[in-house]
Amino acid sequence: MLTYLAAFLLAVVPGALLGWMLPAGRYRWVAWAAAPSLTLGLAAFSMGWLARAGLPTSALAVLVAEAVGAAAAVTVVRLVTSMRSRSRRHRPGSADASAAEPSAGSALGRPAEDRPRRWPVDRSLARLGLPRLADLAGVTLPAAFSMRFGYAFLHGVQAPPGWDAMNHAYFVRRILDTGSTTIQNVCVTGPTHVEPSCTFYPLAANVLWAQTVAVTGGRVSTAMLAWGMLVAPFAMVVGVYAAVRLLGGRPVVASCAAAMPTLLGPLWISLRTGRMTEQAAPSMAAGVALLIALALRGRHPVRVGLLAALAVAGIVMSHSYDVLFMGTVALVMVLVVRERFRLRRAASGLATMLVSGLLILLPFVGAILGADAERTASRPTYTSFGASFRFWVLDVDRYVLFGFPPPGTRNSVLDVTSIRVALVITLLALCASPLAFVLRPLRWARPWVAAAVVWTAIGIWTAYSTNPVATALSHLWYGIRERVRNMIMPVYGLTALAGAIAIGIVVWWLVSRLVHAARGARTARWACAASAVLMLASLTAMAVQSPSRAPLRHDLLSRAPVGQSYARTYQWLAQHTARDRVVAYDRHLEFMTWSYADYDAPLLFGIPPLTASSLRNYDERYAAFEWLANSADVEPSGCLVRKYDIEYLAVGQRRMPGWSPHYSRARLAKSRNVELVHQDGRLRVFKVTDAGRACPSAG
């Protein structure tokens, strides 16, 4: 529990401190809504410039730098603001200068809500600089709602599901072992005879997970699970809630909107592959986009611009191409946000974002450019527009609860009654969502509906076209069409809710023509709120049923270590493996990587090299593993076993779906190169024999 709490606080608090750069009111609350992305930005800035300055770059050193940087930024900004305020007050003929800058407002929503707080609890919250009780409840309830679904999907696993989760866990353990966040120390081929594997990693999120472990002494897997179950859902909820409120939505509607992506869209799908940052980055999209929009059309362009640049840098250093989706949403928000547009402010905000963003990312320019070379080119998935259109629009699996199974797969869940009912409700609502562009109460939904249309069109185009521009875009996400859907995760739930409210408004309009008492602005607001609540309640009633959650839950469990035998085996390896020796294993296939990430048992393999100079190093490691496993047609490799100091070989029974093994269990059982020394359930550990280490050149 301590590790979960620490992971949450370390993800939120450093970024939230920067909220005091802005005046009390809605601007500060927007900064708080983007706190996780701001924390990622602080981590990126700190890890980059500490290395450039030749200072320590350990996880705790970065944490200290984050705190110092946030405190310094707040202090400098408040001093400068105070000095400018005094100068303005003492300037001749400027007695009313204080009125030149309108108040930031005491309500999170529309300026029209900036009226004195009537309720004692609201007045008490105002003295503390907090939003109204309605807004606090509006954030807390959907956050708890989303986190509860995260727990329902992930409880009981020993570590996060998915292949890439183990890659990220390896980075975290290397950060902790080496006391460094630099690429050359983290992204390597293995713990012995180390050679570099890539030119980009670790990510800012990897550093935050390492901080959690360093502070609490907990497990890397727990820190990562905390992001999947707590941090990402929280970031999604607070960001969407703030965006809806700032664009005119009422608290009830905003609260329902914040909860909808939990039920519709691929919020949980990224966890299947273990790409925790692929889940977290889209969850932060609303908060980051809102900062960008307010930097261009707000009252504090320089200060908000600094925060927007920091948040964008945090996303770039965690899951880079998601900034494209955030930029799309931000551009529409600029047109919709209820602030007076002034060209000078917009220019100031844009210049601030560009200059400060470049400054933050300057230490990583080479790494970011190098990361493009690490992306593998791929051919378009489809050969025609029609096939791509069917996948992106007509495949109804795209709109089912929890977005699972992904569209384009054969594993349909439409035989489940609750999922079918939810799908019918969703499709009806989606058909009405374009009405958001003509109905004033749905002003808040326009950025999301527009982004859904734009990115669906881009998805269709890049999935079939060989145009150089389409190929270049597709290259950013490795040509994997599912990554685009994950990137635009919030749009599915928000556009469906907008459509449901549009239907409610139309029904209210028809009723009001017949019943005079139903007319008026107050009843219109009630119609919007009732429609939103009805939509959310209907889908929730379908989602909480076990048959609705079971398919995704079972899929996630199949991709993660489940059961205490894993923890016991990991501990055995950590206790019995000498510090200068390593354990051979079939990489991530049987979840053995977690023995290193969580228990620091040294393993043979690191990250597969993306640099040509290290390919031989990695090939030798696999040759040694296959020799010990008695694979067919393998050359004697006892010299390589000695070179890489292999002491044990660990295997399991359960395997990651979709990946092929590099050894045969039958042949391993007959191997003279290893002998069984430990077994716990279906997990087995073999010790290397003299035959396995035989090396003629060693004399």
Short mmCIF file of N, CA and C in Angstrom, two decimals, residues 166-323:
data_model
loop_
_atom_site.label_atom_id
_atom_site.label_comp_id
_atom_site.label_asym_id
_atom_site.label_seq_id
_atom_site.Cartn_x
_atom_site.Cartn_y
_atom_site.Cartn_z
N MET A 166 8.15 -5.55 -19.12
CA MET A 166 9.42 -6.08 -18.63
C MET A 166 10.60 -5.29 -19.17
N ASN A 167 10.48 -4.74 -20.38
CA ASN A 167 11.53 -3.84 -20.87
C ASN A 167 11.64 -2.60 -19.98
N HIS A 168 10.49 -2.01 -19.69
CA HIS A 168 10.51 -0.81 -18.83
C HIS A 168 10.99 -1.15 -17.43
N ALA A 169 10.59 -2.30 -16.92
CA ALA A 169 11.05 -2.71 -15.59
C ALA A 169 12.57 -2.88 -15.57
N TYR A 170 13.12 -3.39 -16.67
CA TYR A 170 14.57 -3.53 -16.77
C TYR A 170 15.25 -2.16 -16.69
N PHE A 171 14.70 -1.18 -17.39
CA PHE A 171 15.26 0.18 -17.32
C PHE A 171 15.26 0.70 -15.89
N VAL A 172 14.15 0.48 -15.20
CA VAL A 172 14.04 0.98 -13.82
C VAL A 172 15.09 0.34 -12.93
N ARG A 173 15.25 -0.97 -13.03
CA ARG A 173 16.24 -1.64 -12.19
C ARG A 173 17.65 -1.19 -12.53
N ARG A 174 17.94 -0.95 -13.80
CA ARG A 174 19.26 -0.45 -14.18
C ARG A 174 19.51 0.94 -13.59
N ILE A 175 18.47 1.79 -13.57
CA ILE A 175 18.61 3.11 -12.96
C ILE A 175 18.98 2.96 -11.49
N LEU A 176 18.32 2.04 -10.81
CA LEU A 176 18.58 1.84 -9.38
C LEU A 176 19.95 1.21 -9.15
N ASP A 177 20.34 0.26 -9.98
CA ASP A 177 21.61 -0.43 -9.79
C ASP A 177 22.81 0.45 -10.11
N THR A 178 22.68 1.26 -11.15
CA THR A 178 23.82 2.08 -11.59
C THR A 178 23.83 3.46 -10.96
N GLY A 179 22.70 3.87 -10.35
CA GLY A 179 22.63 5.22 -9.80
C GLY A 179 22.71 6.28 -10.86
N SER A 180 22.18 5.96 -12.05
CA SER A 180 22.29 6.89 -13.18
C SER A 180 21.05 6.76 -14.05
N THR A 181 20.67 7.87 -14.68
CA THR A 181 19.55 7.87 -15.63
C THR A 181 20.04 8.10 -17.05
N THR A 182 21.33 8.01 -17.29
CA THR A 182 21.87 8.25 -18.62
C THR A 182 21.67 7.02 -19.50
N ILE A 183 21.57 7.25 -20.80
CA ILE A 183 21.27 6.18 -21.75
C ILE A 183 22.32 5.09 -21.71
N GLN A 184 23.60 5.48 -21.68
CA GLN A 184 24.67 4.49 -21.76
C GLN A 184 24.72 3.56 -20.56
N ASN A 185 24.12 3.96 -19.45
CA ASN A 185 24.09 3.11 -18.26
C ASN A 185 22.81 2.29 -18.13
N VAL A 186 21.78 2.67 -18.85
CA VAL A 186 20.46 2.05 -18.65
C VAL A 186 20.07 1.13 -19.80
N CYS A 187 20.21 1.58 -21.02
CA CYS A 187 19.78 0.79 -22.17
C CYS A 187 20.97 -0.02 -22.68
N VAL A 188 21.17 -1.21 -22.09
CA VAL A 188 22.36 -2.02 -22.38
C VAL A 188 21.95 -3.46 -22.66
N THR A 189 22.92 -4.25 -23.14
CA THR A 189 22.64 -5.63 -23.56
C THR A 189 22.54 -6.59 -22.39
N GLY A 190 23.08 -6.25 -21.23
CA GLY A 190 23.04 -7.14 -20.09
C GLY A 190 23.98 -6.66 -19.00
N PRO A 191 24.00 -7.35 -17.85
CA PRO A 191 24.78 -6.88 -16.70
C PRO A 191 26.27 -7.19 -16.80
N THR A 192 26.65 -8.19 -17.61
CA THR A 192 28.06 -8.53 -17.79
C THR A 192 28.45 -8.28 -19.24
N HIS A 193 29.70 -7.85 -19.46
CA HIS A 193 30.16 -7.49 -20.81
C HIS A 193 29.15 -6.53 -21.45
N VAL A 194 28.94 -5.44 -20.77
CA VAL A 194 27.89 -4.47 -21.13
C VAL A 194 28.24 -3.75 -22.43
N GLU A 195 27.25 -3.66 -23.29
CA GLU A 195 27.35 -2.84 -24.50
C GLU A 195 26.03 -2.11 -24.69
N PRO A 196 26.07 -0.92 -25.32
CA PRO A 196 24.83 -0.13 -25.49
C PRO A 196 23.86 -0.81 -26.44
N SER A 197 22.56 -0.63 -26.15
CA SER A 197 21.52 -1.23 -26.98
C SER A 197 20.72 -0.21 -27.77
N CYS A 198 20.58 1.01 -27.26
CA CYS A 198 19.76 2.00 -27.95
C CYS A 198 20.28 3.39 -27.64
N THR A 199 19.64 4.39 -28.22
CA THR A 199 20.10 5.78 -28.07
C THR A 199 19.03 6.70 -27.51
N PHE A 200 17.97 6.13 -26.93
CA PHE A 200 16.87 7.00 -26.47
C PHE A 200 16.48 6.78 -25.01
N TYR A 201 16.27 5.56 -24.60
CA TYR A 201 15.76 5.27 -23.26
C TYR A 201 16.82 5.54 -22.21
N PRO A 202 16.43 5.81 -20.93
CA PRO A 202 15.12 5.63 -20.29
C PRO A 202 14.18 6.81 -20.50
N LEU A 203 12.91 6.57 -20.19
CA LEU A 203 11.87 7.58 -20.27
C LEU A 203 11.72 8.29 -18.93
N ALA A 204 11.06 9.44 -18.97
CA ALA A 204 10.81 10.17 -17.72
C ALA A 204 9.98 9.33 -16.76
N ALA A 205 9.03 8.55 -17.29
CA ALA A 205 8.21 7.70 -16.43
C ALA A 205 9.06 6.63 -15.75
N ASN A 206 10.06 6.09 -16.46
CA ASN A 206 10.96 5.11 -15.84
C ASN A 206 11.64 5.70 -14.62
N VAL A 207 12.02 6.97 -14.70
CA VAL A 207 12.70 7.63 -13.58
C VAL A 207 11.74 7.78 -12.40
N LEU A 208 10.48 8.12 -12.66
CA LEU A 208 9.51 8.25 -11.57
C LEU A 208 9.27 6.91 -10.88
N TRP A 209 9.23 5.83 -11.65
CA TRP A 209 9.08 4.51 -11.02
C TRP A 209 10.30 4.17 -10.17
N ALA A 210 11.48 4.53 -10.66
CA ALA A 210 12.70 4.29 -9.88
C ALA A 210 12.69 5.11 -8.59
N GLN A 211 12.18 6.34 -8.66
CA GLN A 211 12.07 7.16 -7.45
C GLN A 211 11.16 6.49 -6.42
N THR A 212 10.07 5.94 -6.87
CA THR A 212 9.14 5.28 -5.95
C THR A 212 9.82 4.13 -5.22
N VAL A 213 10.56 3.31 -5.96
CA VAL A 213 11.25 2.18 -5.35
C VAL A 213 12.36 2.67 -4.41
N ALA A 214 13.08 3.70 -4.83
CA ALA A 214 14.16 4.21 -3.99
C ALA A 214 13.64 4.80 -2.69
N VAL A 215 12.49 5.43 -2.72
CA VAL A 215 11.93 6.07 -1.53
C VAL A 215 11.30 5.05 -0.59
N THR A 216 10.61 4.06 -1.14
CA THR A 216 9.84 3.13 -0.31
C THR A 216 10.52 1.78 -0.09
N GLY A 217 11.47 1.43 -0.96
CA GLY A 217 12.03 0.09 -0.89
C GLY A 217 11.09 -0.97 -1.43
N GLY A 218 10.05 -0.56 -2.14
CA GLY A 218 9.06 -1.49 -2.68
C GLY A 218 9.52 -2.14 -3.96
N ARG A 219 8.60 -2.78 -4.66
CA ARG A 219 8.90 -3.49 -5.89
C ARG A 219 8.68 -2.58 -7.10
N VAL A 220 9.49 -2.82 -8.13
CA VAL A 220 9.32 -2.10 -9.39
C VAL A 220 7.95 -2.41 -9.97
N SER A 221 7.54 -3.67 -9.90
CA SER A 221 6.24 -4.06 -10.45
C SER A 221 5.10 -3.32 -9.76
N THR A 222 5.20 -3.09 -8.46
CA THR A 222 4.15 -2.39 -7.73
C THR A 222 4.07 -0.93 -8.16
N ALA A 223 5.23 -0.30 -8.32
CA ALA A 223 5.26 1.09 -8.77
C ALA A 223 4.61 1.23 -10.15
N MET A 224 4.87 0.28 -11.02
CA MET A 224 4.28 0.32 -12.36
C MET A 224 2.79 0.02 -12.32
N LEU A 225 2.39 -0.94 -11.51
CA LEU A 225 0.96 -1.23 -11.37
C LEU A 225 0.20 -0.02 -10.83
N ALA A 226 0.84 0.73 -9.93
CA ALA A 226 0.20 1.93 -9.38
C ALA A 226 -0.13 2.93 -10.48
N TRP A 227 0.74 3.02 -11.48
CA TRP A 227 0.45 3.92 -12.60
C TRP A 227 -0.73 3.40 -13.42
N GLY A 228 -0.77 2.09 -13.65
CA GLY A 228 -1.87 1.54 -14.43
C GLY A 228 -3.21 1.63 -13.74
N MET A 229 -3.21 1.46 -12.41
CA MET A 229 -4.46 1.44 -11.66
C MET A 229 -4.85 2.79 -11.08
N LEU A 230 -3.87 3.66 -10.77
CA LEU A 230 -4.16 4.90 -10.06
C LEU A 230 -3.80 6.15 -10.85
N VAL A 231 -2.54 6.26 -11.25
CA VAL A 231 -2.06 7.52 -11.82
C VAL A 231 -2.71 7.82 -13.16
N ALA A 232 -2.69 6.86 -14.09
CA ALA A 232 -3.29 7.12 -15.40
C ALA A 232 -4.79 7.40 -15.31
N PRO A 233 -5.58 6.59 -14.59
CA PRO A 233 -7.01 6.94 -14.46
C PRO A 233 -7.23 8.31 -13.81
N PHE A 234 -6.44 8.63 -12.78
CA PHE A 234 -6.58 9.93 -12.13
C PHE A 234 -6.27 11.06 -13.10
N ALA A 235 -5.17 10.94 -13.84
CA ALA A 235 -4.80 11.98 -14.80
C ALA A 235 -5.88 12.17 -15.85
N MET A 236 -6.46 11.06 -16.31
CA MET A 236 -7.52 11.14 -17.30
C MET A 236 -8.74 11.86 -16.74
N VAL A 237 -9.13 11.52 -15.52
CA VAL A 237 -10.34 12.09 -14.92
C VAL A 237 -10.17 13.58 -14.67
N VAL A 238 -9.09 13.99 -14.01
CA VAL A 238 -8.94 15.41 -13.68
C VAL A 238 -8.75 16.25 -14.92
N GLY A 239 -8.05 15.71 -15.92
CA GLY A 239 -7.86 16.47 -17.15
C GLY A 239 -9.15 16.68 -17.91
N VAL A 240 -9.93 15.60 -18.08
CA VAL A 240 -11.19 15.71 -18.80
C VAL A 240 -12.17 16.60 -18.04
N TYR A 241 -12.23 16.43 -16.72
CA TYR A 241 -13.16 17.25 -15.93
C TYR A 241 -12.84 18.73 -16.09
N ALA A 242 -11.56 19.09 -15.95
CA ALA A 242 -11.17 20.50 -16.09
C ALA A 242 -11.48 21.03 -17.48
N ALA A 243 -11.22 20.22 -18.51
CA ALA A 243 -11.47 20.67 -19.87
C ALA A 243 -12.96 20.91 -20.11
N VAL A 244 -13.79 19.99 -19.65
CA VAL A 244 -15.23 20.16 -19.84
C VAL A 244 -15.74 21.38 -19.09
N ARG A 245 -15.29 21.58 -17.86
CA ARG A 245 -15.75 22.72 -17.07
C ARG A 245 -15.28 24.04 -17.68
N LEU A 246 -14.01 24.11 -18.12
CA LEU A 246 -13.50 25.35 -18.70
C LEU A 246 -14.17 25.70 -20.01
N LEU A 247 -14.71 24.69 -20.69
CA LEU A 247 -15.37 24.94 -21.97
C LEU A 247 -16.88 25.03 -21.82
N GLY A 248 -17.36 25.19 -20.59
CA GLY A 248 -18.76 25.51 -20.38
C GLY A 248 -19.63 24.41 -19.84
N GLY A 249 -19.10 23.21 -19.63
CA GLY A 249 -19.90 22.12 -19.10
C GLY A 249 -20.21 22.31 -17.62
N ARG A 250 -21.37 21.87 -17.18
CA ARG A 250 -21.75 21.95 -15.77
C ARG A 250 -21.12 20.79 -14.99
N PRO A 251 -21.05 20.86 -13.66
CA PRO A 251 -20.36 19.82 -12.88
C PRO A 251 -20.85 18.41 -13.12
N VAL A 252 -22.17 18.20 -13.21
CA VAL A 252 -22.68 16.84 -13.41
C VAL A 252 -22.24 16.30 -14.76
N VAL A 253 -22.35 17.12 -15.79
CA VAL A 253 -21.94 16.69 -17.13
C VAL A 253 -20.44 16.43 -17.16
N ALA A 254 -19.65 17.32 -16.55
CA ALA A 254 -18.20 17.15 -16.54
C ALA A 254 -17.81 15.88 -15.79
N SER A 255 -18.49 15.59 -14.71
CA SER A 255 -18.19 14.38 -13.94
C SER A 255 -18.50 13.13 -14.75
N CYS A 256 -19.61 13.12 -15.44
CA CYS A 256 -19.94 11.97 -16.29
C CYS A 256 -18.94 11.84 -17.44
N ALA A 257 -18.55 12.98 -18.01
CA ALA A 257 -17.56 12.94 -19.10
C ALA A 257 -16.24 12.37 -18.61
N ALA A 258 -15.83 12.74 -17.40
CA ALA A 258 -14.56 12.25 -16.86
C ALA A 258 -14.58 10.74 -16.64
N ALA A 259 -15.75 10.18 -16.41
CA ALA A 259 -15.86 8.74 -16.16
C ALA A 259 -16.01 7.92 -17.43
N MET A 260 -16.49 8.53 -18.51
CA MET A 260 -16.84 7.76 -19.71
C MET A 260 -15.67 7.02 -20.35
N PRO A 261 -14.46 7.60 -20.47
CA PRO A 261 -13.37 6.84 -21.10
C PRO A 261 -12.99 5.57 -20.34
N THR A 262 -13.40 5.46 -19.09
CA THR A 262 -13.17 4.22 -18.35
C THR A 262 -13.94 3.06 -18.96
N LEU A 263 -15.10 3.36 -19.52
CA LEU A 263 -15.99 2.32 -20.05
C LEU A 263 -15.85 2.13 -21.55
N LEU A 264 -15.66 3.22 -22.28
CA LEU A 264 -15.56 3.15 -23.74
C LEU A 264 -14.18 3.61 -24.17
N GLY A 265 -13.56 2.85 -25.04
CA GLY A 265 -12.23 3.20 -25.50
C GLY A 265 -11.16 2.33 -24.86
N PRO A 266 -9.94 2.42 -25.38
CA PRO A 266 -8.87 1.49 -24.99
C PRO A 266 -8.05 1.96 -23.80
N LEU A 267 -8.67 2.46 -22.74
CA LEU A 267 -7.90 2.89 -21.57
C LEU A 267 -7.09 1.73 -21.00
N TRP A 268 -7.65 0.53 -21.02
CA TRP A 268 -6.99 -0.62 -20.41
C TRP A 268 -6.28 -1.50 -21.43
N ILE A 269 -6.47 -1.22 -22.72
CA ILE A 269 -5.91 -2.08 -23.76
C ILE A 269 -4.38 -2.03 -23.79
N SER A 270 -3.79 -0.86 -23.56
CA SER A 270 -2.34 -0.74 -23.61
C SER A 270 -1.66 -1.64 -22.60
N LEU A 271 -2.36 -1.99 -21.53
CA LEU A 271 -1.77 -2.85 -20.51
C LEU A 271 -1.55 -4.26 -21.04
N ARG A 272 -2.24 -4.65 -22.11
CA ARG A 272 -2.02 -5.98 -22.67
C ARG A 272 -0.60 -6.13 -23.19
N THR A 273 -0.05 -5.07 -23.73
CA THR A 273 1.31 -5.12 -24.27
C THR A 273 2.35 -4.68 -23.25
N GLY A 274 1.90 -4.17 -22.11
CA GLY A 274 2.83 -3.70 -21.10
C GLY A 274 3.33 -2.29 -21.32
N ARG A 275 2.74 -1.59 -22.27
CA ARG A 275 3.20 -0.21 -22.53
C ARG A 275 2.45 0.74 -21.59
N MET A 276 2.97 0.84 -20.39
CA MET A 276 2.32 1.67 -19.38
C MET A 276 2.26 3.14 -19.82
N THR A 277 3.29 3.60 -20.51
CA THR A 277 3.29 4.99 -20.98
C THR A 277 2.30 5.19 -22.11
N GLU A 278 1.99 4.12 -22.84
CA GLU A 278 0.99 4.24 -23.90
C GLU A 278 -0.41 4.38 -23.32
N GLN A 279 -0.59 3.97 -22.09
CA GLN A 279 -1.84 4.21 -21.38
C GLN A 279 -1.82 5.59 -20.72
N ALA A 280 -0.67 5.96 -20.13
CA ALA A 280 -0.60 7.19 -19.35
C ALA A 280 -0.67 8.44 -20.23
N ALA A 281 0.04 8.45 -21.35
CA ALA A 281 0.12 9.67 -22.16
C ALA A 281 -1.25 10.12 -22.68
N PRO A 282 -2.07 9.25 -23.30
CA PRO A 282 -3.40 9.70 -23.72
C PRO A 282 -4.27 10.12 -22.54
N SER A 283 -4.04 9.52 -21.37
CA SER A 283 -4.80 9.91 -20.19
C SER A 283 -4.51 11.35 -19.79
N MET A 284 -3.33 11.84 -20.13
CA MET A 284 -2.94 13.21 -19.80
C MET A 284 -3.27 14.19 -20.91
N ALA A 285 -3.87 13.71 -21.99
CA ALA A 285 -4.09 14.55 -23.17
C ALA A 285 -4.93 15.79 -22.87
N ALA A 286 -6.01 15.61 -22.12
CA ALA A 286 -6.91 16.74 -21.87
C ALA A 286 -6.21 17.85 -21.09
N GLY A 287 -5.49 17.49 -20.04
CA GLY A 287 -4.81 18.49 -19.24
C GLY A 287 -3.75 19.24 -20.02
N VAL A 288 -2.96 18.51 -20.82
CA VAL A 288 -1.91 19.15 -21.62
C VAL A 288 -2.52 20.04 -22.69
N ALA A 289 -3.54 19.54 -23.39
CA ALA A 289 -4.18 20.34 -24.44
C ALA A 289 -4.78 21.62 -23.86
N LEU A 290 -5.35 21.54 -22.67
CA LEU A 290 -5.94 22.72 -22.05
C LEU A 290 -4.87 23.76 -21.71
N LEU A 291 -3.72 23.31 -21.24
CA LEU A 291 -2.62 24.25 -20.98
C LEU A 291 -2.18 24.95 -22.27
N ILE A 292 -2.05 24.19 -23.35
CA ILE A 292 -1.65 24.78 -24.63
C ILE A 292 -2.68 25.82 -25.08
N ALA A 293 -3.95 25.46 -24.98
CA ALA A 293 -5.01 26.38 -25.41
C ALA A 293 -5.01 27.66 -24.59
N LEU A 294 -4.83 27.55 -23.28
CA LEU A 294 -4.83 28.74 -22.43
C LEU A 294 -3.56 29.56 -22.60
N ALA A 295 -2.47 28.92 -23.01
CA ALA A 295 -1.26 29.69 -23.30
C ALA A 295 -1.47 30.57 -24.53
N LEU A 296 -2.30 30.11 -25.47
CA LEU A 296 -2.55 30.87 -26.70
C LEU A 296 -3.74 31.82 -26.57
N ARG A 297 -4.65 31.53 -25.65
CA ARG A 297 -5.84 32.37 -25.57
C ARG A 297 -6.24 32.61 -24.11
N GLY A 298 -5.29 32.77 -23.26
CA GLY A 298 -5.57 32.99 -21.86
C GLY A 298 -5.01 34.32 -21.39
N ARG A 299 -5.16 34.56 -20.09
CA ARG A 299 -4.76 35.84 -19.51
C ARG A 299 -3.32 35.86 -19.03
N HIS A 300 -2.68 34.69 -18.99
CA HIS A 300 -1.31 34.61 -18.49
C HIS A 300 -0.47 33.80 -19.47
N PRO A 301 -0.24 34.33 -20.67
CA PRO A 301 0.38 33.53 -21.73
C PRO A 301 1.79 33.04 -21.41
N VAL A 302 2.58 33.87 -20.72
CA VAL A 302 3.97 33.48 -20.46
C VAL A 302 4.02 32.38 -19.41
N ARG A 303 3.31 32.59 -18.30
CA ARG A 303 3.35 31.59 -17.24
C ARG A 303 2.71 30.27 -17.68
N VAL A 304 1.55 30.35 -18.31
CA VAL A 304 0.90 29.13 -18.78
C VAL A 304 1.71 28.51 -19.91
N GLY A 305 2.34 29.35 -20.73
CA GLY A 305 3.18 28.83 -21.81
C GLY A 305 4.36 28.03 -21.28
N LEU A 306 4.97 28.51 -20.18
CA LEU A 306 6.05 27.75 -19.55
C LEU A 306 5.56 26.38 -19.09
N LEU A 307 4.40 26.36 -18.44
CA LEU A 307 3.86 25.09 -17.96
C LEU A 307 3.47 24.18 -19.12
N ALA A 308 2.89 24.75 -20.18
CA ALA A 308 2.52 23.94 -21.34
C ALA A 308 3.75 23.30 -21.98
N ALA A 309 4.82 24.07 -22.10
CA ALA A 309 6.05 23.53 -22.68
C ALA A 309 6.61 22.42 -21.82
N LEU A 310 6.56 22.59 -20.50
CA LEU A 310 7.07 21.57 -19.60
C LEU A 310 6.24 20.29 -19.71
N ALA A 311 4.91 20.44 -19.77
CA ALA A 311 4.03 19.27 -19.89
C ALA A 311 4.26 18.54 -21.21
N VAL A 312 4.39 19.29 -22.29
CA VAL A 312 4.64 18.68 -23.59
C VAL A 312 5.98 17.94 -23.58
N ALA A 313 7.00 18.55 -22.97
CA ALA A 313 8.31 17.89 -22.89
C ALA A 313 8.20 16.58 -22.11
N GLY A 314 7.40 16.59 -21.05
CA GLY A 314 7.20 15.36 -20.29
C GLY A 314 6.57 14.26 -21.13
N ILE A 315 5.62 14.62 -22.00
CA ILE A 315 5.00 13.64 -22.88
C ILE A 315 5.99 13.16 -23.94
N VAL A 316 6.76 14.09 -24.51
CA VAL A 316 7.76 13.71 -25.52
C VAL A 316 8.74 12.71 -24.94
N MET A 317 9.12 12.89 -23.68
CA MET A 317 10.09 11.99 -23.06
C MET A 317 9.43 10.80 -22.38
N SER A 318 8.16 10.57 -22.68
CA SER A 318 7.47 9.38 -22.16
C SER A 318 6.80 8.58 -23.27
N HIS A 319 6.12 9.27 -24.19
CA HIS A 319 5.49 8.59 -25.34
C HIS A 319 5.28 9.64 -26.41
N SER A 320 6.32 9.86 -27.19
CA SER A 320 6.49 11.10 -27.94
C SER A 320 5.36 11.44 -28.91
N TYR A 321 4.89 10.47 -29.73
CA TYR A 321 3.97 10.87 -30.79
C TYR A 321 2.58 11.26 -30.27
N ASP A 322 2.29 11.04 -28.98
CA ASP A 322 1.00 11.46 -28.44
C ASP A 322 0.82 12.97 -28.47
N VAL A 323 1.91 13.73 -28.61
CA VAL A 323 1.77 15.19 -28.67
C VAL A 323 1.00 15.60 -29.92
#
